[in-house]
Amino acid sequence: MAKNYVQEGDVLDYTTGTDPVASGLMVTMGKRVGIALGDIPAHSTGSVAVTGVWNVAKVPTEVVAQGDELYWDSGDFRLTKTADAAHELAGYAAAPAGNGDATVRIKINA
């Protein structure tokens, strides 16, 4: 193995700011997202998954088709199909979700 190899990269360290992060919450890291694998207290470092398929909160009134691009709205802590400067591209819908569904299955960072 090469001397400069560090890790597979499916899980990365994430350092919180002034707010704690609950287990399962999506977080942004620059232009990428991760899912907290455990509770991370404020001003602490914890593990976040940066690959995989996850059930994440969405705008309940949106109808999502499999393959739709999804964006993280960090103000409302949920995914949306609305692309704008305030939302980070999080991935695509791995399964459809209907009007009234509280969550959508997302393939993150894809």
mmCIF file of C-alpha atoms in Angstrom:
data_model
loop_
_atom_site.group_PDB
_atom_site.id
_atom_site.type_symbol
_atom_site.label_atom_id
_atom_site.label_comp_id
_atom_site.label_asym_id
_atom_site.label_seq_id
_atom_site.Cartn_x
_atom_site.Cartn_y
_atom_site.Cartn_z
ATOM 1 C CA MET A 1 0.000 0.000 0.000
ATOM 2 C CA ALA A 2 1.215 3.496 -0.792
ATOM 3 C CA LYS A 3 2.675 5.424 2.138
ATOM 4 C CA ASN A 4 0.334 8.360 1.586
ATOM 5 C CA TYR A 5 -2.912 6.305 1.833
ATOM 6 C CA VAL A 6 -5.128 7.546 4.680
ATOM 7 C CA GLN A 7 -8.550 5.835 4.592
ATOM 8 C CA GLU A 8 -11.363 4.632 2.311
ATOM 9 C CA GLY A 9 -13.197 7.932 2.636
ATOM 10 C CA ASP A 10 -16.779 6.786 3.298
ATOM 11 C CA VAL A 11 -16.647 8.436 6.740
ATOM 12 C CA LEU A 12 -14.918 11.735 7.489
ATOM 13 C CA ASP A 13 -14.320 13.848 10.586
ATOM 14 C CA TYR A 14 -16.615 16.869 10.953
ATOM 15 C CA THR A 15 -16.095 19.690 13.448
ATOM 16 C CA THR A 16 -19.174 21.564 14.628
ATOM 17 C CA GLY A 17 -19.432 25.273 15.280
ATOM 18 C CA THR A 18 -21.515 26.788 18.062
ATOM 19 C CA ASP A 19 -24.461 24.427 17.495
ATOM 20 C CA PRO A 20 -24.483 20.697 18.243
ATOM 21 C CA VAL A 21 -25.439 18.233 15.490
ATOM 22 C CA ALA A 22 -27.893 15.408 16.180
ATOM 23 C CA SER A 23 -27.280 11.882 14.943
ATOM 24 C CA GLY A 24 -28.761 11.431 11.464
ATOM 25 C CA LEU A 25 -28.770 15.139 10.602
ATOM 26 C CA MET A 26 -27.384 16.248 7.251
ATOM 27 C CA VAL A 27 -24.538 18.768 7.443
ATOM 28 C CA THR A 28 -22.765 20.757 4.745
ATOM 29 C CA MET A 29 -19.026 20.698 4.203
ATOM 30 C CA GLY A 30 -18.232 23.229 1.507
ATOM 31 C CA LYS A 31 -20.056 21.959 -1.592
ATOM 32 C CA ARG A 32 -20.623 18.469 -0.134
ATOM 33 C CA VAL A 33 -22.900 16.981 2.501
ATOM 34 C CA GLY A 34 -22.569 14.355 5.195
ATOM 35 C CA ILE A 35 -24.837 12.520 7.621
ATOM 36 C CA ALA A 36 -23.852 12.627 11.305
ATOM 37 C CA LEU A 37 -23.295 9.082 12.549
ATOM 38 C CA GLY A 38 -23.756 10.090 16.179
ATOM 39 C CA ASP A 39 -24.541 13.171 18.222
ATOM 40 C CA ILE A 40 -21.757 15.757 17.887
ATOM 41 C CA PRO A 41 -21.617 18.374 20.675
ATOM 42 C CA ALA A 42 -20.879 22.025 19.882
ATOM 43 C CA HIS A 43 -17.202 22.761 19.169
ATOM 44 C CA SER A 44 -16.452 19.032 18.844
ATOM 45 C CA THR A 45 -15.420 16.592 16.144
ATOM 46 C CA GLY A 46 -17.472 13.571 15.142
ATOM 47 C CA SER A 47 -17.963 11.176 12.246
ATOM 48 C CA VAL A 48 -20.128 11.843 9.205
ATOM 49 C CA ALA A 49 -20.905 9.497 6.328
ATOM 50 C CA VAL A 50 -20.267 11.028 2.909
ATOM 51 C CA THR A 51 -21.576 8.135 0.814
ATOM 52 C CA GLY A 52 -24.619 5.922 0.834
ATOM 53 C CA VAL A 53 -28.400 6.123 0.623
ATOM 54 C CA TRP A 54 -30.286 7.750 3.508
ATOM 55 C CA ASN A 55 -33.832 8.666 4.518
ATOM 56 C CA VAL A 56 -33.808 12.441 5.055
ATOM 57 C CA ALA A 57 -36.542 15.007 5.767
ATOM 58 C CA LYS A 58 -37.982 16.754 2.708
ATOM 59 C CA VAL A 59 -40.487 19.506 1.926
ATOM 60 C CA PRO A 60 -43.722 17.547 2.593
ATOM 61 C CA THR A 61 -45.648 19.070 -0.328
ATOM 62 C CA GLU A 62 -43.024 18.281 -2.974
ATOM 63 C CA VAL A 63 -43.417 15.291 -5.277
ATOM 64 C CA VAL A 64 -40.023 13.719 -5.950
ATOM 65 C CA ALA A 65 -39.282 11.299 -8.784
ATOM 66 C CA GLN A 66 -36.460 8.782 -8.630
ATOM 67 C CA GLY A 67 -33.378 10.509 -10.028
ATOM 68 C CA ASP A 68 -34.445 14.080 -9.203
ATOM 69 C CA GLU A 69 -31.635 16.282 -7.914
ATOM 70 C CA LEU A 70 -32.149 17.251 -4.271
ATOM 71 C CA TYR A 71 -30.777 20.264 -2.413
ATOM 72 C CA TRP A 72 -30.160 20.736 1.315
ATOM 73 C CA ASP A 73 -31.947 23.681 2.899
ATOM 74 C CA SER A 74 -29.846 24.204 6.027
ATOM 75 C CA GLY A 75 -32.268 26.835 7.343
ATOM 76 C CA ASP A 76 -35.228 24.436 7.380
ATOM 77 C CA PHE A 77 -33.156 21.244 7.897
ATOM 78 C CA ARG A 78 -34.732 19.400 4.952
ATOM 79 C CA LEU A 79 -34.263 18.539 1.309
ATOM 80 C CA THR A 80 -35.947 20.355 -1.547
ATOM 81 C CA LYS A 81 -36.022 20.191 -5.335
ATOM 82 C CA THR A 82 -35.495 23.966 -5.423
ATOM 83 C CA ALA A 83 -32.046 24.928 -6.658
ATOM 84 C CA ASP A 84 -30.900 28.342 -5.458
ATOM 85 C CA ALA A 85 -27.898 30.031 -3.878
ATOM 86 C CA ALA A 86 -29.092 29.184 -0.351
ATOM 87 C CA HIS A 87 -29.291 25.413 -1.028
ATOM 88 C CA GLU A 88 -26.422 22.961 -1.548
ATOM 89 C CA LEU A 89 -26.753 20.108 -4.044
ATOM 90 C CA ALA A 90 -26.949 17.031 -1.818
ATOM 91 C CA GLY A 91 -27.457 14.213 -4.330
ATOM 92 C CA TYR A 92 -30.355 12.561 -6.112
ATOM 93 C CA ALA A 93 -33.522 10.738 -5.109
ATOM 94 C CA ALA A 94 -32.894 7.007 -4.836
ATOM 95 C CA ALA A 95 -36.649 6.356 -4.669
ATOM 96 C CA PRO A 96 -39.776 8.402 -5.362
ATOM 97 C CA ALA A 97 -41.564 10.318 -2.589
ATOM 98 C CA GLY A 98 -45.023 11.818 -2.773
ATOM 99 C CA ASN A 99 -46.959 14.806 -1.539
ATOM 100 C CA GLY A 100 -47.421 14.257 2.187
ATOM 101 C CA ASP A 101 -44.269 12.157 2.612
ATOM 102 C CA ALA A 102 -42.026 13.591 5.324
ATOM 103 C CA THR A 103 -38.832 11.955 4.029
ATOM 104 C CA VAL A 104 -37.150 10.982 0.794
ATOM 105 C CA ARG A 105 -34.452 8.397 0.139
ATOM 106 C CA ILE A 106 -31.334 10.173 -1.176
ATOM 107 C CA LYS A 107 -28.034 8.996 -2.629
ATOM 108 C CA ILE A 108 -25.750 11.639 -1.157
ATOM 109 C CA ASN A 109 -22.898 13.399 -2.960
ATOM 110 C CA ALA A 110 -23.754 11.826 -6.297
#
